[in-house]
mmCIF file of C-alpha atoms in Angstrom:
data_model
loop_
_atom_site.group_PDB
_atom_site.id
_atom_site.type_symbol
_atom_site.label_atom_id
_atom_site.label_comp_id
_atom_site.label_asym_id
_atom_site.label_seq_id
_atom_site.Cartn_x
_atom_site.Cartn_y
_atom_site.Cartn_z
ATOM 1 C CA UNK A 1 0.000 0.000 0.000
ATOM 2 C CA UNK A 2 1.030 3.598 -0.622
ATOM 3 C CA UNK A 3 2.046 5.939 2.212
ATOM 4 C CA UNK A 4 3.849 9.262 2.418
ATOM 5 C CA UNK A 5 6.981 9.362 4.546
ATOM 6 C CA UNK A 6 8.841 12.629 5.098
ATOM 7 C CA UNK A 7 7.251 14.062 1.997
ATOM 8 C CA UNK A 8 8.000 11.121 -0.266
ATOM 9 C CA UNK A 9 5.668 8.421 -1.504
ATOM 10 C CA UNK A 10 6.623 4.895 -0.654
ATOM 11 C CA UNK A 11 5.013 1.492 -1.105
ATOM 12 C CA UNK A 12 5.017 -0.719 1.963
ATOM 13 C CA UNK A 13 3.436 -4.088 2.754
ATOM 14 C CA UNK A 14 -0.008 -4.183 4.359
ATOM 15 C CA UNK A 15 -0.089 -5.145 8.037
ATOM 16 C CA UNK A 16 2.990 -3.011 8.723
ATOM 17 C CA UNK A 17 3.236 -1.378 12.114
ATOM 18 C CA UNK A 18 4.963 1.921 12.815
ATOM 19 C CA UNK A 19 7.482 -0.018 14.880
ATOM 20 C CA UNK A 20 8.399 -2.306 12.006
ATOM 21 C CA UNK A 21 8.666 0.610 9.618
ATOM 22 C CA UNK A 22 10.967 2.597 11.899
ATOM 23 C CA UNK A 23 13.184 -0.403 12.584
ATOM 24 C CA UNK A 24 13.559 -1.082 8.884
ATOM 25 C CA UNK A 25 14.354 2.580 8.274
ATOM 26 C CA UNK A 26 17.178 2.194 10.815
ATOM 27 C CA UNK A 27 16.343 5.360 12.717
ATOM 28 C CA UNK A 28 18.164 5.852 16.011
ATOM 29 C CA UNK A 29 15.636 5.362 18.789
ATOM 30 C CA UNK A 30 16.593 7.953 21.397
ATOM 31 C CA UNK A 31 16.084 11.343 19.861
ATOM 32 C CA UNK A 32 13.345 11.516 17.326
ATOM 33 C CA UNK A 33 9.598 11.975 17.227
ATOM 34 C CA UNK A 34 6.987 10.521 14.888
ATOM 35 C CA UNK A 35 3.892 12.253 13.630
ATOM 36 C CA UNK A 36 1.230 10.113 11.960
ATOM 37 C CA UNK A 37 -1.455 12.007 10.064
ATOM 38 C CA UNK A 38 -0.668 15.107 12.081
ATOM 39 C CA UNK A 39 -0.697 13.410 15.488
ATOM 40 C CA UNK A 40 2.383 12.819 17.600
ATOM 41 C CA UNK A 41 2.592 9.112 18.364
ATOM 42 C CA UNK A 42 3.830 7.894 21.737
ATOM 43 C CA UNK A 43 6.846 5.557 21.482
ATOM 44 C CA UNK A 44 4.978 2.958 23.540
ATOM 45 C CA UNK A 45 2.323 2.586 20.862
ATOM 46 C CA UNK A 46 4.570 2.200 17.806
ATOM 47 C CA UNK A 47 4.168 -1.575 17.909
ATOM 48 C CA UNK A 48 0.386 -1.365 18.011
ATOM 49 C CA UNK A 49 -0.019 1.367 15.370
ATOM 50 C CA UNK A 50 -0.883 -0.308 12.079
ATOM 51 C CA UNK A 51 -0.268 1.771 8.992
ATOM 52 C CA UNK A 52 -2.999 2.164 6.372
ATOM 53 C CA UNK A 53 -3.260 3.346 2.775
ATOM 54 C CA UNK A 54 -2.456 7.067 2.284
ATOM 55 C CA UNK A 55 -1.078 7.531 5.792
ATOM 56 C CA UNK A 56 1.315 10.476 6.150
ATOM 57 C CA UNK A 57 4.287 9.962 8.439
ATOM 58 C CA UNK A 58 6.842 12.506 9.558
ATOM 59 C CA UNK A 59 9.969 11.301 11.377
ATOM 60 C CA UNK A 60 11.669 14.315 12.897
ATOM 61 C CA UNK A 61 14.817 14.786 14.923
ATOM 62 C CA UNK A 62 17.115 17.534 16.196
ATOM 63 C CA UNK A 63 19.691 19.104 13.916
ATOM 64 C CA UNK A 64 22.090 21.993 14.318
ATOM 65 C CA UNK A 65 20.336 25.351 14.370
ATOM 66 C CA UNK A 66 20.535 28.827 15.890
ATOM 67 C CA UNK B 1 24.757 34.129 38.520
ATOM 68 C CA UNK B 2 22.127 34.158 35.831
ATOM 69 C CA UNK B 3 18.820 32.454 36.541
ATOM 70 C CA UNK B 4 16.205 31.683 33.899
ATOM 71 C CA UNK B 5 13.036 29.823 34.906
ATOM 72 C CA UNK B 6 14.695 28.725 38.112
ATOM 73 C CA UNK B 7 17.764 27.292 36.407
ATOM 74 C CA UNK B 8 21.159 28.787 37.200
ATOM 75 C CA UNK B 9 23.742 29.490 34.543
ATOM 76 C CA UNK B 10 27.384 30.319 35.229
ATOM 77 C CA UNK B 11 28.040 31.213 31.597
ATOM 78 C CA UNK B 12 26.173 34.117 30.022
ATOM 79 C CA UNK B 13 27.016 32.942 26.518
ATOM 80 C CA UNK B 14 24.546 30.662 24.770
ATOM 81 C CA UNK B 15 25.415 29.005 21.502
ATOM 82 C CA UNK B 16 23.583 28.025 18.364
ATOM 83 C CA UNK B 17 24.634 24.771 16.743
ATOM 84 C CA UNK B 18 23.953 25.577 13.089
ATOM 85 C CA UNK B 19 26.305 26.133 10.148
ATOM 86 C CA UNK B 20 29.422 24.547 11.633
ATOM 87 C CA UNK B 21 31.790 22.977 9.104
ATOM 88 C CA UNK B 22 31.658 19.642 10.913
ATOM 89 C CA UNK B 23 30.153 17.892 13.920
ATOM 90 C CA UNK B 24 33.536 17.807 15.639
ATOM 91 C CA UNK B 25 34.093 21.511 15.026
ATOM 92 C CA UNK B 26 30.693 22.195 16.539
ATOM 93 C CA UNK B 27 31.420 20.064 19.587
ATOM 94 C CA UNK B 28 34.852 21.582 20.192
ATOM 95 C CA UNK B 29 33.508 25.108 19.769
ATOM 96 C CA UNK B 30 30.740 24.439 22.257
ATOM 97 C CA UNK B 31 33.287 23.114 24.733
ATOM 98 C CA UNK B 32 35.605 26.092 24.170
ATOM 99 C CA UNK B 33 32.741 28.536 24.725
ATOM 100 C CA UNK B 34 31.944 26.993 28.130
ATOM 101 C CA UNK B 35 28.289 27.515 27.318
ATOM 102 C CA UNK B 36 25.620 25.734 29.337
ATOM 103 C CA UNK B 37 22.788 26.009 26.816
ATOM 104 C CA UNK B 38 22.687 25.331 23.079
ATOM 105 C CA UNK B 39 19.903 25.730 20.574
ATOM 106 C CA UNK B 40 18.891 23.005 18.131
ATOM 107 C CA UNK B 41 16.363 22.874 15.297
ATOM 108 C CA UNK B 42 13.793 20.240 14.288
ATOM 109 C CA UNK B 43 13.965 18.711 10.852
ATOM 110 C CA UNK B 44 13.043 15.507 9.025
ATOM 111 C CA UNK B 45 15.267 12.488 9.472
ATOM 112 C CA UNK B 46 17.213 11.917 6.294
ATOM 113 C CA UNK B 47 16.089 8.398 5.517
ATOM 114 C CA UNK B 48 18.982 7.879 3.116
ATOM 115 C CA UNK B 49 21.337 8.642 6.013
ATOM 116 C CA UNK B 50 19.424 7.927 9.235
ATOM 117 C CA UNK B 51 22.526 7.662 11.429
ATOM 118 C CA UNK B 52 23.255 11.388 11.027
ATOM 119 C CA UNK B 53 22.300 12.583 14.480
ATOM 120 C CA UNK B 54 23.524 15.677 16.304
ATOM 121 C CA UNK B 55 22.567 14.188 19.642
ATOM 122 C CA UNK B 56 25.233 11.549 19.290
ATOM 123 C CA UNK B 57 27.933 14.243 19.328
ATOM 124 C CA UNK B 58 26.468 16.435 22.050
ATOM 125 C CA UNK B 59 26.159 15.382 25.646
ATOM 126 C CA UNK B 60 22.739 16.378 26.973
ATOM 127 C CA UNK B 61 24.066 16.041 30.517
ATOM 128 C CA UNK B 62 26.589 18.832 29.974
ATOM 129 C CA UNK B 63 24.348 21.495 28.473
ATOM 130 C CA UNK B 64 20.683 22.289 28.293
ATOM 131 C CA UNK B 65 19.138 21.748 24.885
ATOM 132 C CA UNK B 66 16.932 24.607 23.716
ATOM 133 C CA UNK B 67 14.918 23.490 20.676
ATOM 134 C CA UNK B 68 13.926 26.325 18.374
ATOM 135 C CA UNK B 69 10.842 26.623 16.175
ATOM 136 C CA UNK B 70 12.854 27.881 13.211
ATOM 137 C CA UNK B 71 10.958 27.578 9.962
ATOM 138 C CA UNK B 72 7.619 28.412 11.551
ATOM 139 C CA UNK B 73 5.856 31.197 9.705
ATOM 140 C CA UNK B 74 2.927 31.596 12.078
ATOM 141 C CA UNK B 75 1.834 30.635 15.573
ATOM 142 C CA UNK B 76 0.144 27.382 14.478
ATOM 143 C CA UNK B 77 3.336 26.115 12.856
ATOM 144 C CA UNK B 78 5.381 27.213 15.871
ATOM 145 C CA UNK B 79 3.043 25.439 18.276
ATOM 146 C CA UNK B 80 3.226 22.246 16.208
ATOM 147 C CA UNK B 81 7.038 22.382 16.325
ATOM 148 C CA UNK B 82 6.919 23.073 20.050
ATOM 149 C CA UNK B 83 4.904 19.899 20.619
ATOM 150 C CA UNK B 84 7.311 17.916 18.441
ATOM 151 C CA UNK B 85 10.269 19.370 20.330
ATOM 152 C CA UNK B 86 8.837 18.433 23.692
ATOM 153 C CA UNK B 87 8.022 14.921 22.539
ATOM 154 C CA UNK B 88 11.543 14.481 21.143
ATOM 155 C CA UNK B 89 13.464 15.982 24.061
ATOM 156 C CA UNK B 90 11.246 15.453 27.070
ATOM 157 C CA UNK B 91 12.007 19.063 28.014
ATOM 158 C CA UNK B 92 9.717 22.081 28.305
ATOM 159 C CA UNK B 93 12.385 24.586 27.262
ATOM 160 C CA UNK B 94 11.727 26.302 23.939
ATOM 161 C CA UNK B 95 13.139 29.092 21.827
ATOM 162 C CA UNK B 96 10.105 30.480 20.037
ATOM 163 C CA UNK B 97 10.984 31.690 16.581
ATOM 164 C CA UNK B 98 8.261 32.807 14.149
ATOM 165 C CA UNK B 99 9.763 34.216 10.969
ATOM 166 C CA UNK B 100 7.421 34.540 7.978
ATOM 167 C CA UNK B 101 9.889 36.345 5.662
ATOM 168 C CA UNK B 102 12.941 34.312 4.629
ATOM 169 C CA UNK B 103 14.701 37.376 3.249
ATOM 170 C CA UNK B 104 14.827 39.232 6.543
ATOM 171 C CA UNK B 105 14.101 36.419 9.035
ATOM 172 C CA UNK B 106 12.532 39.045 11.251
ATOM 173 C CA UNK B 107 10.157 37.702 13.898
ATOM 174 C CA UNK B 108 6.420 38.295 13.577
ATOM 175 C CA UNK B 109 5.430 40.110 16.785
ATOM 176 C CA UNK B 110 1.735 39.228 16.672
ATOM 177 C CA UNK B 111 2.216 35.523 15.989
ATOM 178 C CA UNK B 112 5.008 35.398 18.598
ATOM 179 C CA UNK B 113 2.678 36.873 21.209
ATOM 180 C CA UNK B 114 -0.131 34.450 20.340
ATOM 181 C CA UNK B 115 2.162 31.423 20.424
ATOM 182 C CA UNK B 116 3.863 32.509 23.665
ATOM 183 C CA UNK B 117 0.526 32.826 25.439
ATOM 184 C CA UNK B 118 -0.664 29.386 24.309
ATOM 185 C CA UNK B 119 2.617 27.622 24.981
ATOM 186 C CA UNK B 120 3.075 29.154 28.444
ATOM 187 C CA UNK B 121 -0.399 27.836 29.348
ATOM 188 C CA UNK B 122 0.710 24.379 28.173
ATOM 189 C CA UNK B 123 3.648 24.474 30.569
ATOM 190 C CA UNK B 124 6.442 25.352 28.170
ATOM 191 C CA UNK B 125 9.378 27.489 29.317
ATOM 192 C CA UNK B 126 9.243 29.985 26.460
ATOM 193 C CA UNK B 127 12.163 32.152 25.401
ATOM 194 C CA UNK B 128 10.717 34.208 22.528
ATOM 195 C CA UNK B 129 12.937 35.627 19.818
ATOM 196 C CA UNK B 130 11.680 39.131 19.112
ATOM 197 C CA UNK B 131 12.490 42.381 17.399
ATOM 198 C CA UNK B 132 13.845 44.921 19.868
ATOM 199 C CA UNK B 133 10.438 46.401 20.662
ATOM 200 C CA UNK B 134 10.152 47.507 24.306
ATOM 201 C CA UNK B 135 6.337 47.397 24.254
ATOM 202 C CA UNK B 136 6.359 43.854 22.896
ATOM 203 C CA UNK B 137 8.954 42.850 25.478
ATOM 204 C CA UNK B 138 6.637 43.925 28.297
ATOM 205 C CA UNK B 139 3.653 42.130 26.755
ATOM 206 C CA UNK B 140 5.660 38.906 26.420
ATOM 207 C CA UNK B 141 6.718 39.136 30.049
ATOM 208 C CA UNK B 142 3.160 39.831 31.152
ATOM 209 C CA UNK B 143 1.971 36.595 29.559
ATOM 210 C CA UNK B 144 4.746 34.523 31.105
ATOM 211 C CA UNK B 145 7.814 34.439 28.865
ATOM 212 C CA UNK B 146 10.760 33.143 30.909
ATOM 213 C CA UNK B 147 13.122 35.601 29.217
ATOM 214 C CA UNK B 148 13.017 37.891 26.200
ATOM 215 C CA UNK B 149 15.432 37.634 23.317
ATOM 216 C CA UNK B 150 15.646 40.867 21.330
ATOM 217 C CA UNK B 151 17.714 40.892 18.151
ATOM 218 C CA UNK B 152 20.822 42.984 17.641
ATOM 219 C CA UNK B 153 20.457 42.717 13.859
ATOM 220 C CA UNK B 154 18.951 40.080 11.539
ATOM 221 C CA UNK B 155 19.981 36.451 11.873
ATOM 222 C CA UNK B 156 23.251 35.594 10.167
ATOM 223 C CA UNK B 157 24.173 39.159 9.209
ATOM 224 C CA UNK B 158 26.965 39.647 11.781
ATOM 225 C CA UNK B 159 26.046 43.345 11.709
ATOM 226 C CA UNK B 160 26.182 43.756 15.471
ATOM 227 C CA UNK B 161 23.920 45.711 17.781
ATOM 228 C CA UNK B 162 21.913 47.992 15.467
ATOM 229 C CA UNK B 163 19.083 48.210 17.998
ATOM 230 C CA UNK B 164 20.978 49.515 21.013
ATOM 231 C CA UNK B 165 18.556 52.366 21.759
ATOM 232 C CA UNK B 166 15.617 49.973 22.063
ATOM 233 C CA UNK B 167 17.594 47.237 23.830
ATOM 234 C CA UNK B 168 18.599 49.717 26.523
ATOM 235 C CA UNK B 169 14.938 50.481 27.171
ATOM 236 C CA UNK B 170 14.070 46.773 27.209
ATOM 237 C CA UNK B 171 16.817 46.107 29.763
ATOM 238 C CA UNK B 172 15.746 49.025 31.904
ATOM 239 C CA UNK B 173 12.116 47.881 32.017
ATOM 240 C CA UNK B 174 12.694 44.111 32.113
ATOM 241 C CA UNK B 175 11.410 41.877 34.895
ATOM 242 C CA UNK B 176 12.849 38.746 33.257
ATOM 243 C CA UNK B 177 16.333 38.093 31.845
ATOM 244 C CA UNK B 178 17.197 39.758 28.542
ATOM 245 C CA UNK B 179 19.205 37.651 26.096
ATOM 246 C CA UNK B 180 20.433 39.546 23.050
ATOM 247 C CA UNK B 181 20.078 37.088 20.179
ATOM 248 C CA UNK B 182 20.907 37.420 16.446
ATOM 249 C CA UNK B 183 23.316 39.522 14.506
ATOM 250 C CA UNK B 184 26.130 39.469 17.051
ATOM 251 C CA UNK B 185 29.074 39.211 14.677
ATOM 252 C CA UNK B 186 32.128 39.928 16.790
ATOM 253 C CA UNK B 187 33.222 39.500 20.392
ATOM 254 C CA UNK B 188 33.108 43.298 20.708
ATOM 255 C CA UNK B 189 29.385 43.191 19.872
ATOM 256 C CA UNK B 190 28.852 40.650 22.628
ATOM 257 C CA UNK B 191 30.805 42.827 25.056
ATOM 258 C CA UNK B 192 28.729 45.806 24.023
ATOM 259 C CA UNK B 193 25.504 43.955 24.773
ATOM 260 C CA UNK B 194 26.801 42.858 28.169
ATOM 261 C CA UNK B 195 28.078 46.351 29.009
ATOM 262 C CA UNK B 196 24.563 47.641 28.320
ATOM 263 C CA UNK B 197 23.279 45.306 30.981
ATOM 264 C CA UNK B 198 22.039 42.360 28.947
ATOM 265 C CA UNK B 199 21.839 39.198 31.023
ATOM 266 C CA UNK B 200 23.225 36.963 28.283
ATOM 267 C CA UNK B 201 23.829 36.723 24.548
ATOM 268 C CA UNK B 202 23.135 34.007 22.022
ATOM 269 C CA UNK B 203 25.651 33.603 19.211
ATOM 270 C CA UNK B 204 25.696 31.171 16.302
ATOM 271 C CA UNK B 205 26.866 32.384 12.875
ATOM 272 C CA UNK B 206 29.779 34.503 14.101
ATOM 273 C CA UNK B 207 31.384 31.451 15.658
ATOM 274 C CA UNK B 208 30.300 28.783 13.180
ATOM 275 C CA UNK B 209 31.609 30.550 10.087
ATOM 276 C CA UNK B 210 34.765 31.993 11.623
ATOM 277 C CA UNK B 211 38.098 30.920 10.184
ATOM 278 C CA UNK B 212 38.768 29.059 13.426
ATOM 279 C CA UNK B 213 35.440 28.448 15.176
ATOM 280 C CA UNK B 214 37.027 26.980 18.294
ATOM 281 C CA UNK B 215 39.257 30.022 18.819
ATOM 282 C CA UNK B 216 36.344 32.326 18.080
ATOM 283 C CA UNK B 217 34.215 30.532 20.648
ATOM 284 C CA UNK B 218 36.937 31.150 23.209
ATOM 285 C CA UNK B 219 37.096 34.826 22.201
ATOM 286 C CA UNK B 220 33.365 35.182 22.664
ATOM 287 C CA UNK B 221 33.513 33.594 26.100
ATOM 288 C CA UNK B 222 36.164 36.100 27.110
ATOM 289 C CA UNK B 223 34.209 39.000 25.624
ATOM 290 C CA UNK B 224 31.012 38.105 27.449
ATOM 291 C CA UNK B 225 32.926 37.878 30.733
ATOM 292 C CA UNK B 226 34.665 41.204 30.063
ATOM 293 C CA UNK B 227 31.409 42.960 29.235
ATOM 294 C CA UNK B 228 29.639 41.575 32.285
ATOM 295 C CA UNK B 229 32.494 42.436 34.620
ATOM 296 C CA UNK B 230 32.516 45.964 33.195
ATOM 297 C CA UNK B 231 28.771 46.314 33.696
ATOM 298 C CA UNK B 232 29.031 45.147 37.303
ATOM 299 C CA UNK B 233 32.022 47.439 37.880
ATOM 300 C CA UNK B 234 29.946 50.457 36.903
ATOM 301 C CA UNK B 235 30.889 52.116 33.627
ATOM 302 C CA UNK B 236 32.288 55.642 33.851
ATOM 303 C CA UNK B 237 30.042 58.413 32.631
ATOM 304 C CA UNK B 238 30.355 59.776 29.103
ATOM 305 C CA UNK B 239 31.111 63.416 28.417
ATOM 306 C CA UNK B 240 30.845 65.701 25.384
ATOM 307 C CA UNK B 241 33.593 67.833 26.878
ATOM 308 C CA UNK B 242 37.231 66.748 27.193
ATOM 309 C CA UNK B 243 38.353 66.277 30.796
ATOM 310 C CA UNK B 244 42.071 65.908 31.463
ATOM 311 C CA UNK B 245 43.341 62.604 32.819
ATOM 312 C CA UNK B 246 46.525 64.162 34.190
ATOM 313 C CA UNK B 247 46.636 66.935 36.863
ATOM 314 C CA UNK B 248 45.961 70.464 35.616
ATOM 315 C CA UNK B 249 48.363 72.050 38.104
ATOM 316 C CA UNK B 250 52.029 71.620 38.912
ATOM 317 C CA UNK B 251 53.317 71.470 35.374
ATOM 318 C CA UNK B 252 57.050 72.356 35.504
ATOM 319 C CA UNK B 253 57.171 75.409 33.253
ATOM 320 C CA UNK B 254 57.367 79.193 33.554
ATOM 321 C CA UNK B 255 54.857 79.555 30.777
ATOM 322 C CA UNK B 256 51.505 78.708 32.267
ATOM 323 C CA UNK B 257 49.454 80.158 29.453
ATOM 324 C CA UNK B 258 48.032 76.832 28.439
ATOM 325 C CA UNK B 259 47.184 75.656 31.999
ATOM 326 C CA UNK B 260 43.850 76.289 33.612
#
């Protein structure tokens, strides 16, 4: 199914959880935040958040800035 | 000792972490500056390079992280970034930055006021970046800003303190710490801000793009200390009229025509 991740369209398998997706994307766990369809998702619920068609995900972390 | 929102700071120099030539240069400059608070921004993870992570270089136990809402063009966008920042860091501290015009990067006073009010009510410790407007500074304090951060000149310009007249008024009327932020391009500018009575300064570009950022960070640390010491020592008054530094009597000459 088709989702949008950080502004880009991607095709992922159905029955994919947020947890699985993040693990496969190899994102470091300690300093990022995930927004799913405009809602910040608690880390504890990544494993129980199933992605659906046309979901929009933002994975955001800190970078250098003034 | 500087206190903001109940937290004590020994160093009155805060650092931005942007624009450094490398992660190691950034880390060494931060160490050389002896700062206790650094700003960071919030951006998308680069999924083609997910390991790239500033947090891995910086030790959160050594300095306070102050996420900024850079990129926000209005209060809604700033509030969204604030929520993301808090979720990512676990901290309530926030540099509120609302800059609708990328050419000037000047902060929108109305949107900054709206966002400050909402975020203070949600328990954030808000340090709003603002133009050097004394009326706005009072309004931000009235609604609970933990400090005010008036600009010296636009972000990244290194033009120094172009707003000294207004900053002096802000400092005089302030009930919360005043952190001069943006445009400080040289250690002398930082000293100038501290001599005026600013409680702290925030510097990024001037250090990050210096020929030797680590040395520049050290220079800024010295300048901030010099300016603060001078302020506490009580600056001598200024005069339009020359006043001799050496005695006006006792000059060893028969011709006293030039003496008083």
